[in-house]
mmCIF file of C-alpha atoms in Angstrom:
data_model
loop_
_atom_site.group_PDB
_atom_site.id
_atom_site.type_symbol
_atom_site.label_atom_id
_atom_site.label_comp_id
_atom_site.label_asym_id
_atom_site.label_seq_id
_atom_site.Cartn_x
_atom_site.Cartn_y
_atom_site.Cartn_z
ATOM 1 C CA MET A 1 -8.985 83.216 -30.250
ATOM 2 C CA ILE A 2 -5.812 82.486 -32.279
ATOM 3 C CA TRP A 3 -6.163 82.396 -36.058
ATOM 4 C CA ILE A 4 -3.680 80.384 -38.130
ATOM 5 C CA SER A 5 -3.546 80.867 -41.909
ATOM 6 C CA LEU A 6 -3.381 77.912 -44.285
ATOM 7 C CA GLN A 7 0.118 79.030 -45.284
ATOM 8 C CA GLU A 8 1.246 79.069 -41.646
ATOM 9 C CA LEU A 9 -0.309 75.644 -41.105
ATOM 10 C CA HIS A 10 1.519 74.302 -44.161
ATOM 11 C CA ILE A 11 4.832 75.679 -42.882
ATOM 12 C CA TYR A 12 4.181 74.128 -39.452
ATOM 13 C CA GLU A 13 3.514 70.728 -41.051
ATOM 14 C CA ILE A 14 6.817 70.932 -42.951
ATOM 15 C CA VAL A 15 8.750 71.952 -39.824
ATOM 16 C CA SER A 16 7.139 69.286 -37.634
ATOM 17 C CA THR A 17 7.772 66.583 -40.266
ATOM 18 C CA LEU A 18 11.465 67.484 -40.440
ATOM 19 C CA ARG A 19 11.719 67.757 -36.641
ATOM 20 C CA ASP A 20 10.116 64.377 -36.045
ATOM 21 C CA LEU A 21 12.574 62.586 -38.333
ATOM 22 C CA TYR A 22 15.016 62.628 -35.427
ATOM 23 C CA PRO A 23 14.302 61.781 -31.778
ATOM 24 C CA GLY A 24 14.564 64.289 -28.966
ATOM 25 C CA TRP A 25 14.047 67.573 -30.860
ATOM 26 C CA GLU A 26 11.582 70.346 -30.067
ATOM 27 C CA THR A 27 10.374 73.541 -31.756
ATOM 28 C CA TYR A 28 8.790 76.572 -30.125
ATOM 29 C CA PHE A 29 8.745 80.366 -29.956
ATOM 30 C CA ASP A 30 10.571 81.798 -26.929
ATOM 31 C CA ILE A 31 9.377 84.719 -24.801
ATOM 32 C CA ASP A 32 10.932 87.154 -27.312
ATOM 33 C CA GLY A 33 9.032 85.593 -30.219
ATOM 34 C CA VAL A 34 12.144 83.936 -31.688
ATOM 35 C CA PHE A 35 11.594 80.569 -33.332
ATOM 36 C CA VAL A 36 13.751 77.865 -31.736
ATOM 37 C CA CYS A 37 14.538 74.375 -33.004
ATOM 38 C CA GLN A 38 16.753 72.435 -30.615
ATOM 39 C CA ARG A 39 17.331 69.113 -28.930
ATOM 40 C CA VAL A 40 15.103 68.599 -25.905
ATOM 41 C CA PRO A 41 17.442 69.584 -23.046
ATOM 42 C CA THR A 42 18.648 66.549 -21.125
ATOM 43 C CA GLY A 43 20.520 68.467 -18.420
ATOM 44 C CA ILE A 44 23.791 66.603 -18.920
ATOM 45 C CA GLU A 45 25.795 69.808 -19.362
ATOM 46 C CA ASN A 46 23.652 71.861 -16.989
ATOM 47 C CA SER A 47 24.828 72.835 -13.530
ATOM 48 C CA VAL A 48 22.482 72.619 -10.550
ATOM 49 C CA VAL A 49 20.728 75.985 -10.149
ATOM 50 C CA LEU A 50 18.954 75.148 -6.891
ATOM 51 C CA ASP A 51 19.956 72.598 -4.265
ATOM 52 C CA GLU A 52 18.613 70.986 -1.099
ATOM 53 C CA SER A 53 20.472 73.366 1.204
ATOM 54 C CA ILE A 54 18.560 76.402 -0.103
ATOM 55 C CA LEU A 55 15.249 74.567 -0.318
ATOM 56 C CA ASP A 56 15.535 73.228 3.259
ATOM 57 C CA ASN A 57 17.216 76.176 4.971
ATOM 58 C CA TYR A 58 14.604 78.632 3.737
ATOM 59 C CA ASP A 59 11.603 76.290 4.087
ATOM 60 C CA LEU A 60 10.614 76.780 0.466
ATOM 61 C CA ILE A 61 8.765 73.443 0.118
ATOM 62 C CA ILE A 62 5.095 73.498 1.108
ATOM 63 C CA SER A 63 4.089 69.989 0.008
ATOM 64 C CA GLU A 64 5.313 67.089 -2.121
ATOM 65 C CA SER A 65 3.646 64.273 -4.036
ATOM 66 C CA HIS A 66 4.989 61.502 -6.278
ATOM 67 C CA SER A 67 3.500 60.159 -9.470
ATOM 68 C CA ASN A 68 4.623 56.753 -10.743
ATOM 69 C CA THR A 69 1.910 55.862 -13.259
ATOM 70 C CA PHE A 70 2.665 52.163 -13.681
ATOM 71 C CA SER A 71 -0.454 51.659 -15.788
ATOM 72 C CA SER A 72 1.067 53.868 -18.503
ATOM 73 C CA VAL A 73 4.548 52.336 -18.401
ATOM 74 C CA LYS A 74 5.846 50.761 -21.635
ATOM 75 C CA ASN A 75 9.442 49.598 -21.244
ATOM 76 C CA VAL A 76 9.852 47.927 -24.643
ATOM 77 C CA THR A 77 9.400 49.987 -27.809
ATOM 78 C CA GLU A 78 9.341 48.636 -31.354
ATOM 79 C CA VAL A 79 9.530 51.058 -34.294
ATOM 80 C CA TRP A 80 8.745 50.115 -37.902
ATOM 81 C CA GLY A 81 10.047 52.658 -40.404
ATOM 82 C CA LYS A 82 10.209 52.951 -44.167
ATOM 83 C CA CYS A 83 10.079 50.053 -46.589
ATOM 84 C CA LEU A 84 13.267 50.775 -48.519
ATOM 85 C CA GLU A 85 13.352 50.887 -52.303
ATOM 86 C CA VAL A 86 16.661 50.393 -54.094
ATOM 87 C CA ASP A 87 17.865 51.832 -57.371
ATOM 88 C CA ARG A 88 20.137 48.869 -58.076
ATOM 89 C CA TYR A 89 20.454 45.356 -56.673
ATOM 90 C CA SER A 90 23.211 42.761 -56.939
ATOM 91 C CA GLU A 91 24.000 39.318 -55.528
ATOM 92 C CA ASN A 92 27.449 39.299 -57.131
ATOM 93 C CA CYS A 93 29.494 40.101 -54.032
ATOM 94 C CA SER A 94 32.925 38.978 -52.851
ATOM 95 C CA ILE A 95 35.145 40.006 -49.956
ATOM 96 C CA SER A 96 38.878 40.470 -49.478
ATOM 97 C CA GLY A 97 39.990 41.607 -46.042
ATOM 98 C CA SER A 98 37.479 44.304 -45.055
ATOM 99 C CA GLN A 99 36.531 45.221 -48.640
ATOM 100 C CA TYR A 100 33.376 44.032 -50.389
ATOM 101 C CA THR A 101 33.582 44.078 -54.179
ATOM 102 C CA VAL A 102 30.190 44.163 -55.883
ATOM 103 C CA SER A 103 29.399 43.927 -59.591
ATOM 104 C CA PHE A 104 26.646 45.940 -61.265
ATOM 105 C CA ASP A 105 25.998 45.870 -65.013
ATOM 106 C CA ASP A 106 26.494 49.077 -66.976
ATOM 107 C CA LEU A 107 27.672 51.152 -64.024
ATOM 108 C CA THR A 108 30.700 53.359 -64.663
ATOM 109 C CA ALA A 109 30.206 56.138 -62.088
ATOM 110 C CA LEU A 110 28.582 56.674 -58.699
ATOM 111 C CA GLU A 111 25.875 59.285 -58.244
ATOM 112 C CA ASN A 112 24.907 60.813 -54.901
ATOM 113 C CA TYR A 113 21.740 59.454 -53.244
ATOM 114 C CA THR A 114 21.743 56.194 -55.225
ATOM 115 C CA VAL A 115 20.496 53.349 -53.024
ATOM 116 C CA PHE A 116 22.154 49.976 -53.613
ATOM 117 C CA GLY A 117 20.782 46.634 -52.485
ATOM 118 C CA ILE A 118 23.553 44.086 -51.951
ATOM 119 C CA LYS A 119 23.364 40.440 -50.911
ATOM 120 C CA ILE A 120 26.378 40.032 -48.633
ATOM 121 C CA ASN A 121 28.399 36.859 -49.151
ATOM 122 C CA GLN A 122 30.294 36.887 -45.838
ATOM 123 C CA THR A 123 30.014 38.427 -42.370
ATOM 124 C CA ASN A 124 31.969 41.671 -42.223
ATOM 125 C CA GLY A 125 35.043 42.562 -40.204
ATOM 126 C CA ALA A 126 35.683 45.992 -38.662
ATOM 127 C CA ASN A 127 35.566 49.134 -40.822
ATOM 128 C CA PRO A 128 34.245 47.518 -44.018
ATOM 129 C CA THR A 129 34.293 49.225 -47.408
ATOM 130 C CA ILE A 130 32.459 48.731 -50.694
ATOM 131 C CA LYS A 131 34.049 48.730 -54.119
ATOM 132 C CA ILE A 132 31.635 48.736 -57.042
ATOM 133 C CA ASN A 133 33.001 47.294 -60.282
ATOM 134 C CA THR A 134 36.412 48.893 -60.854
ATOM 135 C CA LEU A 135 35.531 52.162 -59.096
ATOM 136 C CA THR A 136 37.192 53.546 -55.980
ATOM 137 C CA PRO A 137 36.264 51.753 -52.718
ATOM 138 C CA TYR A 138 34.535 53.858 -50.073
ATOM 139 C CA PRO A 139 33.844 53.255 -46.347
ATOM 140 C CA ILE A 140 30.530 52.038 -45.014
ATOM 141 C CA VAL A 141 29.177 54.206 -42.169
ATOM 142 C CA ASP A 142 25.936 54.450 -40.235
ATOM 143 C CA THR A 143 23.636 57.484 -40.451
ATOM 144 C CA ASP A 144 25.701 59.200 -37.737
ATOM 145 C CA GLU A 145 28.790 58.665 -39.924
ATOM 146 C CA LYS A 146 30.309 56.218 -37.456
ATOM 147 C CA ALA A 147 32.292 53.232 -38.692
ATOM 148 C CA ILE A 148 30.482 49.900 -38.942
ATOM 149 C CA SER A 149 31.514 47.338 -36.340
ATOM 150 C CA ALA A 150 32.422 43.724 -37.095
ATOM 151 C CA GLY A 151 29.521 41.285 -37.418
ATOM 152 C CA THR A 152 26.938 43.855 -38.523
ATOM 153 C CA PHE A 153 26.310 42.190 -41.889
ATOM 154 C CA GLN A 154 25.495 38.486 -41.952
ATOM 155 C CA ALA A 155 26.279 36.146 -44.836
ATOM 156 C CA GLU A 156 23.486 35.512 -47.362
ATOM 157 C CA GLN A 157 21.481 38.527 -46.135
ATOM 158 C CA SER A 158 20.585 41.566 -48.259
ATOM 159 C CA TYR A 159 21.253 45.114 -47.038
ATOM 160 C CA CYS A 160 20.663 48.612 -48.363
ATOM 161 C CA PHE A 161 23.333 51.307 -48.719
ATOM 162 C CA LYS A 162 22.973 54.897 -49.896
ATOM 163 C CA TYR A 163 25.976 56.389 -51.687
ATOM 164 C CA GLN A 164 26.654 60.026 -50.851
ATOM 165 C CA ASN A 165 29.821 62.142 -50.846
ATOM 166 C CA SER A 166 32.325 59.288 -50.998
ATOM 167 C CA LYS A 167 30.603 57.171 -48.343
ATOM 168 C CA PHE A 168 28.148 54.282 -48.331
ATOM 169 C CA TYR A 169 25.539 54.922 -45.631
ATOM 170 C CA TYR A 170 24.137 51.731 -44.160
ATOM 171 C CA LEU A 171 20.344 52.023 -44.079
ATOM 172 C CA GLY A 172 19.308 48.544 -42.999
ATOM 173 C CA GLN A 173 17.443 45.690 -44.626
ATOM 174 C CA TRP A 174 14.313 46.126 -46.718
ATOM 175 C CA GLN A 175 12.069 46.980 -43.775
ATOM 176 C CA VAL A 176 13.517 49.574 -41.401
ATOM 177 C CA HIS A 177 13.117 48.204 -37.874
ATOM 178 C CA GLY A 178 14.422 49.086 -34.408
ATOM 179 C CA VAL A 179 13.722 48.056 -30.796
ATOM 180 C CA ALA A 180 14.658 49.591 -27.435
ATOM 181 C CA MET A 181 14.391 47.813 -24.073
ATOM 182 C CA LEU A 182 14.914 49.227 -20.576
ATOM 183 C CA TYR A 183 16.684 47.007 -18.020
ATOM 184 C CA CYS A 184 17.938 47.535 -14.491
ATOM 185 C CA LYS A 185 20.991 45.402 -15.244
ATOM 186 C CA GLN A 186 22.612 44.017 -18.379
ATOM 187 C CA PRO A 187 20.623 41.038 -19.723
ATOM 188 C CA SER A 188 22.405 37.746 -20.324
ATOM 189 C CA ASP A 189 23.399 36.550 -23.780
ATOM 190 C CA SER A 190 20.581 34.000 -23.675
ATOM 191 C CA GLU A 191 18.061 36.777 -22.940
ATOM 192 C CA LYS A 192 19.439 38.844 -25.817
ATOM 193 C CA ASN A 193 19.177 35.869 -28.168
ATOM 194 C CA ALA A 194 15.598 35.290 -27.055
ATOM 195 C CA ASN A 195 14.754 38.961 -27.654
ATOM 196 C CA GLN A 196 16.342 38.841 -31.097
ATOM 197 C CA LYS A 197 14.179 35.858 -32.024
ATOM 198 C CA ARG A 198 11.089 37.403 -30.461
ATOM 199 C CA PHE A 199 11.326 40.600 -32.504
ATOM 200 C CA ASN A 200 13.235 39.163 -35.477
ATOM 201 C CA CYS A 201 15.428 42.248 -35.192
ATOM 202 C CA ASP A 202 19.188 42.755 -35.245
ATOM 203 C CA HIS A 203 18.933 46.315 -33.941
ATOM 204 C CA ILE A 204 17.929 46.094 -30.280
ATOM 205 C CA SER A 205 19.174 48.793 -27.923
ATOM 206 C CA TYR A 206 19.483 47.853 -24.252
ATOM 207 C CA VAL A 207 19.276 50.911 -22.010
ATOM 208 C CA ILE A 208 20.672 49.951 -18.599
ATOM 209 C CA ASN A 209 19.556 52.094 -15.662
ATOM 210 C CA PRO A 210 20.154 50.547 -12.208
ATOM 211 C CA SER A 211 17.954 53.170 -10.505
ATOM 212 C CA THR A 212 14.865 52.772 -12.686
ATOM 213 C CA PRO A 213 11.743 51.176 -11.178
ATOM 214 C CA PHE A 214 10.504 50.258 -14.658
ATOM 215 C CA GLY A 215 13.052 47.759 -16.026
ATOM 216 C CA VAL A 216 11.957 44.658 -17.930
ATOM 217 C CA ASP A 217 13.822 42.598 -15.343
ATOM 218 C CA SER A 218 11.844 44.336 -12.592
ATOM 219 C CA ILE A 219 8.223 44.581 -13.788
ATOM 220 C CA GLY A 220 8.255 42.400 -16.899
ATOM 221 C CA SER A 221 7.974 43.323 -20.566
ATOM 222 C CA ARG A 222 5.433 45.996 -21.534
ATOM 223 C CA LEU A 223 5.451 46.521 -25.289
ATOM 224 C CA GLN A 224 4.421 49.478 -27.454
ATOM 225 C CA VAL A 225 4.677 49.453 -31.264
ATOM 226 C CA TYR A 226 4.943 52.470 -33.566
ATOM 227 C CA SER A 227 4.428 52.354 -37.328
ATOM 228 C CA GLY A 228 2.849 54.334 -40.161
ATOM 229 C CA GLY A 229 2.491 58.105 -40.336
ATOM 230 C CA GLU A 230 5.636 59.974 -39.325
ATOM 231 C CA TYR A 231 7.395 56.681 -38.572
ATOM 232 C CA GLU A 232 7.279 55.744 -42.260
ATOM 233 C CA GLU A 233 9.719 58.616 -42.848
ATOM 234 C CA ILE A 234 12.434 56.892 -40.762
ATOM 235 C CA TYR A 235 14.837 55.626 -43.389
ATOM 236 C CA SER A 236 17.477 53.613 -41.491
ATOM 237 C CA ASP A 237 17.633 50.989 -38.752
ATOM 238 C CA GLU A 238 19.931 53.269 -36.747
ATOM 239 C CA LEU A 239 17.374 56.101 -36.738
ATOM 240 C CA ALA A 240 14.549 53.664 -35.929
ATOM 241 C CA THR A 241 16.497 52.409 -32.915
ATOM 242 C CA GLN A 242 17.206 55.969 -31.744
ATOM 243 C CA ARG A 243 13.500 56.812 -32.042
ATOM 244 C CA ALA A 244 12.629 53.660 -30.091
ATOM 245 C CA GLU A 245 15.019 54.751 -27.312
ATOM 246 C CA TYR A 246 13.343 58.156 -27.170
ATOM 247 C CA GLU A 247 9.781 56.803 -27.139
ATOM 248 C CA ASN A 248 10.820 54.267 -24.493
ATOM 249 C CA TRP A 249 12.192 57.053 -22.279
ATOM 250 C CA LYS A 250 8.921 58.983 -22.570
ATOM 251 C CA THR A 251 6.901 55.969 -21.362
ATOM 252 C CA THR A 252 9.251 54.856 -18.589
ATOM 253 C CA ASP A 253 11.524 57.137 -16.583
ATOM 254 C CA LEU A 254 9.876 60.338 -17.821
ATOM 255 C CA LEU A 255 6.792 59.125 -15.926
ATOM 256 C CA ASP A 256 8.718 59.011 -12.634
ATOM 257 C CA THR A 257 7.767 62.516 -11.508
ATOM 258 C CA VAL A 258 7.637 64.614 -8.363
ATOM 259 C CA GLU A 259 5.145 67.450 -7.828
ATOM 260 C CA LEU A 260 6.197 70.262 -5.494
ATOM 261 C CA GLU A 261 4.080 73.055 -4.088
ATOM 262 C CA MET A 262 6.544 75.697 -2.965
ATOM 263 C CA ILE A 263 7.235 79.359 -2.310
ATOM 264 C CA ALA A 264 7.571 81.192 -5.631
ATOM 265 C CA ILE A 265 11.066 81.549 -7.090
ATOM 266 C CA PRO A 266 10.534 83.942 -10.040
ATOM 267 C CA TRP A 267 13.796 83.112 -11.826
ATOM 268 C CA LEU A 268 13.303 79.346 -11.868
ATOM 269 C CA ASP A 269 12.544 78.098 -15.405
ATOM 270 C CA VAL A 270 11.747 74.810 -17.139
ATOM 271 C CA ASN A 271 14.528 72.424 -18.191
ATOM 272 C CA GLN A 272 16.736 73.557 -15.310
ATOM 273 C CA LYS A 273 18.445 71.106 -12.997
ATOM 274 C CA ILE A 274 17.847 71.118 -9.248
ATOM 275 C CA ARG A 275 18.927 68.808 -6.422
ATOM 276 C CA TYR A 276 16.290 67.938 -3.887
ATOM 277 C CA THR A 277 15.966 65.712 -0.813
ATOM 278 C CA SER A 278 12.538 64.121 -0.823
ATOM 279 C CA ASN A 279 10.439 64.510 2.313
ATOM 280 C CA ILE A 280 8.784 61.198 1.438
ATOM 281 C CA THR A 281 11.735 58.939 0.530
ATOM 282 C CA ASN A 282 14.491 60.965 2.267
ATOM 283 C CA GLN A 283 16.671 60.411 -0.828
ATOM 284 C CA THR A 284 18.627 63.200 -2.501
ATOM 285 C CA GLU A 285 18.330 63.181 -6.292
ATOM 286 C CA GLU A 286 18.885 65.507 -9.230
ATOM 287 C CA TYR A 287 15.799 66.517 -11.196
ATOM 288 C CA LEU A 288 14.852 68.547 -14.252
ATOM 289 C CA THR A 289 12.020 71.049 -14.006
ATOM 290 C CA LYS A 290 9.406 70.205 -16.657
ATOM 291 C CA ASN A 291 6.471 72.437 -15.791
ATOM 292 C CA ILE A 292 5.971 75.489 -13.572
ATOM 293 C CA SER A 293 2.664 77.123 -12.645
ATOM 294 C CA LEU A 294 3.099 80.409 -10.777
ATOM 295 C CA SER A 295 0.465 82.054 -8.575
ATOM 296 C CA LEU A 296 1.331 85.734 -8.191
ATOM 297 C CA THR A 297 -1.525 86.361 -5.749
ATOM 298 C CA ASP A 298 -0.459 83.587 -3.350
ATOM 299 C CA GLY A 299 3.273 83.888 -3.913
ATOM 300 C CA THR A 300 3.501 80.145 -4.574
ATOM 301 C CA MET A 301 4.190 77.896 -7.518
ATOM 302 C CA SER A 302 3.584 74.301 -8.556
ATOM 303 C CA VAL A 303 6.639 72.594 -10.048
ATOM 304 C CA SER A 304 6.729 69.264 -11.893
ATOM 305 C CA LEU A 305 10.080 67.483 -11.691
ATOM 306 C CA VAL A 306 11.377 64.464 -13.564
ATOM 307 C CA LYS A 307 14.372 62.535 -12.276
ATOM 308 C CA PHE A 308 17.550 63.371 -14.178
ATOM 309 C CA GLN A 309 18.564 60.360 -16.283
ATOM 310 C CA PRO A 310 22.033 60.635 -17.882
ATOM 311 C CA LEU A 311 22.073 57.039 -19.167
ATOM 312 C CA TYR A 312 19.899 57.298 -22.265
ATOM 313 C CA PRO A 313 21.858 56.887 -25.528
ATOM 314 C CA PHE A 314 20.083 59.709 -27.378
ATOM 315 C CA SER A 315 21.084 62.185 -24.642
ATOM 316 C CA LYS A 316 24.829 61.663 -25.126
#
């Protein structure tokens, strides 16, 4: 029996809350007892540690089975995050070139972490900035500190920006909202417009994977919605969209798995990349090892593989 103190439980809750603010991160203790917090390995930078030539030439595969659990597939994910609260709000906004000038009463200096609500008077061009009263203008960036593209802000709409360290971070509108959709091929503009109206959302990420069996354009739309709890801590549309991409991956291509019963390879570990030619489909694909169960008495092991998917935005 493992006993966990209340203090340890409290620390775990803090760590898990911080970890879950961002998609694709994991925490664990390694075999040496060292605490690790890292991105879930995607295999993009990994080399293949085991290929079909070794597996076939040495007859290491005993049996193979595939698991495509279509009943669990959700290829559209909608995430509702925080309801944003602003410290100051203004509808007195003008634009000149790429610079918005906004008036706030009794404001003579900018303080870090102040959240401003601004009703935009005109759709933005590329690399917009905000100038408040007569203060220095500063660039608007997303939560990854990337420049804002043209057309992000629409006229007569209100948006929230957090000032910090000489930048205005774009958080979104009042209700943080993001959607991710998996397609086999790029949807048409009419489809995108229909999706925008369906979800009433300007932040829809289209993940295009020609090899997926789970695309909306292949099996139809299967929606899952996340809100409340840890999702209420998501404070920008950009982060909500990234989380939607991650949750979508977990309920689509992560479910496309292969189970191998094979001769034990003691050095093989999880999150390693292998290349394997399926005995069932006769196709050669790259996979990531996700689970390994080793039987020392039989000299065999059971290995769960998931197809390597380099196309997901959060993995780049």
